[in-house]
Short mmCIF file of C-alpha atoms in Angstrom, two decimals:
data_model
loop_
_atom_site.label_atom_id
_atom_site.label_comp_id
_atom_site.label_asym_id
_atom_site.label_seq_id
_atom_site.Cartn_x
_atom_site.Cartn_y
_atom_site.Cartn_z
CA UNK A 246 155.65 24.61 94.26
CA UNK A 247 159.07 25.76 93.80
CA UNK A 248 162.41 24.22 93.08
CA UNK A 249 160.77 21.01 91.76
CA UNK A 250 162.79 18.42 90.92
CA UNK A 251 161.26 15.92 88.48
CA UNK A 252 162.38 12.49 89.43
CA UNK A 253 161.73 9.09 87.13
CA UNK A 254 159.19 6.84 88.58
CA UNK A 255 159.53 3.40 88.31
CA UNK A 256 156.67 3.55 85.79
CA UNK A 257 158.48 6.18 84.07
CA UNK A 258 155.39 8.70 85.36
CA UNK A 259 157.42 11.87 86.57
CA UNK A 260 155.94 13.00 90.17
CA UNK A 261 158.91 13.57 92.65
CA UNK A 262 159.60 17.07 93.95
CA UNK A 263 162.78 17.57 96.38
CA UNK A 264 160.43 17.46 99.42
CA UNK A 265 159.24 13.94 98.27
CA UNK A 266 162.71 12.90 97.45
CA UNK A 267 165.08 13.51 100.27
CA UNK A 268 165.76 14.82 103.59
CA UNK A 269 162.39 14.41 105.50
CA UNK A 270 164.69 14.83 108.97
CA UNK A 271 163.98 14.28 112.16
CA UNK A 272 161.42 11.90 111.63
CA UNK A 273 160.54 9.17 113.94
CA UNK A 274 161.79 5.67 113.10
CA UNK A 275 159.99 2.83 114.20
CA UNK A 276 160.54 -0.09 112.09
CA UNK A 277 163.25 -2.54 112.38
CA UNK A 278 164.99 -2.01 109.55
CA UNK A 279 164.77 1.78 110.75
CA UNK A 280 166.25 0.74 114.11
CA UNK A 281 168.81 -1.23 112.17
CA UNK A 282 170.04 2.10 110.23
CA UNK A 283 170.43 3.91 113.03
CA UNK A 284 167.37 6.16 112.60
CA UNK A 285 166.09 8.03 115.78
CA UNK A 286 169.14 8.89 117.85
CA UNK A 287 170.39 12.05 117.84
CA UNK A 288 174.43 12.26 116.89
CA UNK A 289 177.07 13.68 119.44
CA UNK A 290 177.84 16.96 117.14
CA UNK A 291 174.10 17.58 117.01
CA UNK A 292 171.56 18.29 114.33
CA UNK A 293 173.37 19.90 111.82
CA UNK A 294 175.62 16.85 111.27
CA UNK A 295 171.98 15.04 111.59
CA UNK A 296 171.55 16.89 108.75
CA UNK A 297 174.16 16.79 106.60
CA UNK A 298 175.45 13.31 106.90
CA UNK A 299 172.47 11.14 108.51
CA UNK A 300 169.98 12.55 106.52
CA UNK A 301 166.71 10.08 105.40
CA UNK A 302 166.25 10.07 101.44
CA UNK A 303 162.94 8.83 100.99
CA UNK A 304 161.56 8.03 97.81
CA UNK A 305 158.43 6.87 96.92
CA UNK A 306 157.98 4.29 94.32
CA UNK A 307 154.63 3.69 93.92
CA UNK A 308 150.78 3.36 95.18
CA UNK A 309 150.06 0.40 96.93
CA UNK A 310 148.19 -1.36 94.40
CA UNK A 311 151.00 -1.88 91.94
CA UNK A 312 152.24 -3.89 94.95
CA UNK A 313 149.78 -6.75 95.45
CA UNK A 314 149.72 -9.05 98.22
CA UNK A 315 152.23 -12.16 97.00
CA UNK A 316 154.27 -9.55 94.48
CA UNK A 317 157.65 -8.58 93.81
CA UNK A 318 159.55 -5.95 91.95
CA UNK A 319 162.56 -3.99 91.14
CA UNK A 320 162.67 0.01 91.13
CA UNK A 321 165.27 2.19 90.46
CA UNK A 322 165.98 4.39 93.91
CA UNK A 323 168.50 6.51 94.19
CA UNK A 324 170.35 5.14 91.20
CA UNK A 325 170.36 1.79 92.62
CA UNK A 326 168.15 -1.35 92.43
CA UNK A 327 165.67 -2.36 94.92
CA UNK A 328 163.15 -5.39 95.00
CA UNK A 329 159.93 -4.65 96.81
CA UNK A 330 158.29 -7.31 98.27
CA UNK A 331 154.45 -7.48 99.66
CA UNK A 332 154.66 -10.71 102.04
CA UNK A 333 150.79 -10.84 103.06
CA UNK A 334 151.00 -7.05 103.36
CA UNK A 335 154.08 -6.46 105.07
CA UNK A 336 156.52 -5.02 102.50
CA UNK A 337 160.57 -5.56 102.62
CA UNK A 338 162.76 -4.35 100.62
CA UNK A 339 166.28 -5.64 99.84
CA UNK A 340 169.24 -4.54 97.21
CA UNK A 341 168.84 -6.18 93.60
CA UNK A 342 172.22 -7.98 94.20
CA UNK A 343 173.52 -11.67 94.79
CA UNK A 344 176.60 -12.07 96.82
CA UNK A 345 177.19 -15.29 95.37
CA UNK A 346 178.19 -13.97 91.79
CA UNK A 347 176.10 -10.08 91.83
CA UNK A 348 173.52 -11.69 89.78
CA UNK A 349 170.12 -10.35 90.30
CA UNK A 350 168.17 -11.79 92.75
CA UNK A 351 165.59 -10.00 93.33
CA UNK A 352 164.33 -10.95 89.35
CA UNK A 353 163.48 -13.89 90.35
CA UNK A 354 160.37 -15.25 88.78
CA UNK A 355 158.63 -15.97 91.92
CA UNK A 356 158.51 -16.63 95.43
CA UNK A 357 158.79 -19.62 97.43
CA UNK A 358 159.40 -21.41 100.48
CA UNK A 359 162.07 -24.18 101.35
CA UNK A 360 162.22 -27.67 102.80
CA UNK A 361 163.88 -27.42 106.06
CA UNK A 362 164.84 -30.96 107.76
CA UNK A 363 165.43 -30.60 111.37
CA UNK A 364 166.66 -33.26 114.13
CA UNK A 365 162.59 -31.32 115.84
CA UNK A 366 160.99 -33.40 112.46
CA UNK A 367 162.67 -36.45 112.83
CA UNK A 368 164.83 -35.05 109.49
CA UNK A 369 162.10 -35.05 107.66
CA UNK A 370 162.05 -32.19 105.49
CA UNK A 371 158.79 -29.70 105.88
CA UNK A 372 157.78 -27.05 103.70
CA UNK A 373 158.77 -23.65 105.70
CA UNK A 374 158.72 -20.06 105.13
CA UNK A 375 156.00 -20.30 102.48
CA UNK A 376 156.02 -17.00 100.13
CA UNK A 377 158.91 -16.00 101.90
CA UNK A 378 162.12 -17.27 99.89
CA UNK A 379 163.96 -15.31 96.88
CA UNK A 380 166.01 -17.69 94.55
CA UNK A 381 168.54 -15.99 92.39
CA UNK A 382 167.81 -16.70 88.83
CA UNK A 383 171.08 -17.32 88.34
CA UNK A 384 172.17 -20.17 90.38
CA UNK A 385 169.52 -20.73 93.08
CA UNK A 386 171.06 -19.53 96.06
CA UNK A 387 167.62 -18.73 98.39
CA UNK A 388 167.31 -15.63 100.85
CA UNK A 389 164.62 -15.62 103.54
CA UNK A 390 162.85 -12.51 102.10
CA UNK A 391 161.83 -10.53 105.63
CA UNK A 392 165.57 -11.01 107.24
CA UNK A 393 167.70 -11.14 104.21
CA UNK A 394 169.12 -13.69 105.68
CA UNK A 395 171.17 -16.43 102.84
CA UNK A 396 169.73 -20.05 103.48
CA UNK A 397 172.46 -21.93 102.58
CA UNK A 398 175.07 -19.70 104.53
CA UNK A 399 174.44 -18.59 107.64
CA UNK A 400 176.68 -15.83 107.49
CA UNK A 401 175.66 -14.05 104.51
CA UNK A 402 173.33 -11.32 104.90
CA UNK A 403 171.84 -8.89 102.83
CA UNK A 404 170.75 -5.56 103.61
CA UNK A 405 167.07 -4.54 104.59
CA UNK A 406 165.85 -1.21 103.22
CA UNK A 407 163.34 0.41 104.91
CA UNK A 408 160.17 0.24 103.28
CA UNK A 409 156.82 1.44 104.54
CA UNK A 410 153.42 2.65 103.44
CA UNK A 411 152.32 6.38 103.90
CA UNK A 412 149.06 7.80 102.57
CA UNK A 413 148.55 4.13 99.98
CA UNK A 414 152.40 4.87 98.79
CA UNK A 415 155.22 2.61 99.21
CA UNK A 416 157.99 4.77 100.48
CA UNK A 417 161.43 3.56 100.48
CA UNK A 418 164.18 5.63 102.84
CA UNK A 419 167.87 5.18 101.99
CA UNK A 420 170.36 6.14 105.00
CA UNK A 421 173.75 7.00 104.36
CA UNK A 422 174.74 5.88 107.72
CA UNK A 423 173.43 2.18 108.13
CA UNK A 424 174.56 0.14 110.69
CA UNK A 425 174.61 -3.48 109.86
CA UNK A 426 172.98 -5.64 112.52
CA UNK A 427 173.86 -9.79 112.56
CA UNK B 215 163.98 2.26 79.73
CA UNK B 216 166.96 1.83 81.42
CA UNK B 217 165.08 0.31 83.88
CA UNK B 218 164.20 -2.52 81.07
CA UNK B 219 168.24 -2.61 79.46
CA UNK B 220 169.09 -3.62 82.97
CA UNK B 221 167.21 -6.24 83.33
CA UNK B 222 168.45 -10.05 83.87
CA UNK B 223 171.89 -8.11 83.57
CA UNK B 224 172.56 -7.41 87.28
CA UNK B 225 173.54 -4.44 86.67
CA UNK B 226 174.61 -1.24 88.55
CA UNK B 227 173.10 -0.89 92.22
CA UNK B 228 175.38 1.64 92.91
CA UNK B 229 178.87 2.49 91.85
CA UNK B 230 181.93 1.20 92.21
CA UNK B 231 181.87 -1.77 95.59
CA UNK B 232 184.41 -1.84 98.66
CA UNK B 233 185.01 -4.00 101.16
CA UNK B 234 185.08 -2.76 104.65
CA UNK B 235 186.00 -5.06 107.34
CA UNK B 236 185.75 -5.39 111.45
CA UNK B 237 187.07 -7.97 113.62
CA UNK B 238 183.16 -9.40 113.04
CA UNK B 239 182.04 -9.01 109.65
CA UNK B 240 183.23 -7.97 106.34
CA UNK B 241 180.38 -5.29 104.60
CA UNK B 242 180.30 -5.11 100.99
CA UNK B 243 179.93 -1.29 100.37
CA UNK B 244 179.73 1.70 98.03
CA UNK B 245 183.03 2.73 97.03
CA UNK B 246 181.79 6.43 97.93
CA UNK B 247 180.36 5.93 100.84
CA UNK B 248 181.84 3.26 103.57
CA UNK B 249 178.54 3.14 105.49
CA UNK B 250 176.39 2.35 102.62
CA UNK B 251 176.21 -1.63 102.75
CA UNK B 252 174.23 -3.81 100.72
CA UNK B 253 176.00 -7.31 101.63
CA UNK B 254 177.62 -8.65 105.39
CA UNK B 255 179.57 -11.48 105.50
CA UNK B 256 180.05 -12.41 109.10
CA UNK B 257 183.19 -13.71 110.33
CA UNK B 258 181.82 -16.52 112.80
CA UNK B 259 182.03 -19.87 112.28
CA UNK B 260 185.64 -19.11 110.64
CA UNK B 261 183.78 -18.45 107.51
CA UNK B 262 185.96 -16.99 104.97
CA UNK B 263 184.62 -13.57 105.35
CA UNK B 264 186.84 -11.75 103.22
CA UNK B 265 187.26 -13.95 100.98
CA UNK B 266 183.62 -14.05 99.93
CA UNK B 267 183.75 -10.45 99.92
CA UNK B 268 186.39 -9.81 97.84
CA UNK B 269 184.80 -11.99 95.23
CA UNK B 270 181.83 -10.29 95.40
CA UNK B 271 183.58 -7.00 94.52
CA UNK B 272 185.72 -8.19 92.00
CA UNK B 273 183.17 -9.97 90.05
CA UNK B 274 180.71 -6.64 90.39
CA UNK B 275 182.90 -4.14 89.90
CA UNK B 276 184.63 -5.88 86.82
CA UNK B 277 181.44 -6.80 85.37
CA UNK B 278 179.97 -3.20 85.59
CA UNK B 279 183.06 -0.88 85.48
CA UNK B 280 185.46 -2.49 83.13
CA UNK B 281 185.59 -0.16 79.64
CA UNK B 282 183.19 -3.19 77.71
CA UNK B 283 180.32 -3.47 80.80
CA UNK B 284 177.22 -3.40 79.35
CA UNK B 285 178.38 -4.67 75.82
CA UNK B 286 176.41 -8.05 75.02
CA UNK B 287 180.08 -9.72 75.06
CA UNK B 288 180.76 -8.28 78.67
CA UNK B 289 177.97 -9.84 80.13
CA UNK B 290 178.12 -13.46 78.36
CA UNK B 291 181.53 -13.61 79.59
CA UNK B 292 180.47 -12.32 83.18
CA UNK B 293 178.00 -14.75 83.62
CA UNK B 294 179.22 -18.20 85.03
#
């Protein structure tokens, strides 16, 4: 192997070479969150601005089983802060930041749902979205987990990494060029 | 270990945060890199899109950039 690059893992084990790290191109995306980044389409000028400005950093941040079903936890990627979530084995992935007041949400201590009173329950509140609700730890503003979406405010949104499995390791890809869906 | 000092801190993401802003949303973005979003605040609803944004920079990039971020003081004082 040449022109390894050693890369700190999470765990602090060293593993990463630059193939594992970044620019696996041309790769098809299939996900959502890969759809939502733009990943697939080929630009106008071609594949060497694919290249060089829509490239796919991938980094993997662990084997599978340090990511039990119901668990949550932040890694370092690309300098930046990521919680990993396993939702009954589906994993998400969203930035370690509250827009409220940048605390970090995705520390919270666990997961949850949230009562949800609708005019459909006679406003009686129901338990919803079980295992699927982050509440900063600093003050309690919940995010549905799988769309990032803010519960109190509609409008507030955070970004969806894209997160997958390959070969029983969680792979996380970071894209320059994200486009922000609603 | 840094890993560990920046926990419960909120600490760095990424560097310095922009706003960038549409006639739809506002996008709460690397300073570096306009496309690289973490937050969108949409404008519907006449939500106060920018405003919410522009907190949410300020706060960060004070917090984490100012000369003392880091320092046990800095982050007492930067948490509400």
């Amino acid at each position: 192997m040449t022109d390894e690059t050693m890369v700190e893992r999470p765990g602090g084990r060293e593993v990463k070479d630059a193939d594992d790290r970044a620019v696996k191109e041309g790769r098809e995306m299939q996900s959502e969150q890969q759809r939502e980044d733009g990943g697939g389409a080929a630009s106008a000028d071609g594949p060497q601005r694919d290249a060089g400005e829509r490239r796919k950093r991938e980094h993997v941040v662990g084997p599978v089983s340090e990511f039990p079903d119901g668990s949550h936890r932040v890694v370092d990627v690309g300098g930046r802060q990521i919680g990993v979530f396993n939702i009954r084995g589906s994993f998400h992935a969203l930035p370690n930041i509250c827009p409220h007041q940048t605390g970090p949400v995705c520390e919270a201590k666990q997961v949850v749902g949230t009562l949800l009173a609708t005019e459909k329950t006679d406003w009686d509140p129901e338990w919803v979205k079980d295992g699927e609700v982050l509440i900063c730890p600093w003050h309690g503003l919940e995010y549905h987990i799988p769309t990032g979406q803010c519960l109190a405010f509609p409008n507030i949104k955070l970004r969806r990494y894209d997160v997958s499995v390959e070969d029983d390791q969680v792979v996380i890809r970071l894209s320059s060029r994200a486009s922000p869906s609603k | 270990m840094s890993e560990q000092r920046n926990r419960g801190a909120g600490l760095p993401i990424l560097g310095p945060l922009a706003v960038s802003e549409d006639d739809e949303k506002c996008l709460v973005v690397d300073a570096d890199d306009e496309e690289d979003w973490v937050v969108r605040f949409d404008k519907s609803d006449a939500f106060p899109a920018r405003e919410w944004a522009d907190s949410m920079v300020n706060v960060y990039n004070r917090r984490v950039h100012s000369p003392r971020a880091g320092t046990a003081a800095a982050r007492r004082a930067a948490r509400p």
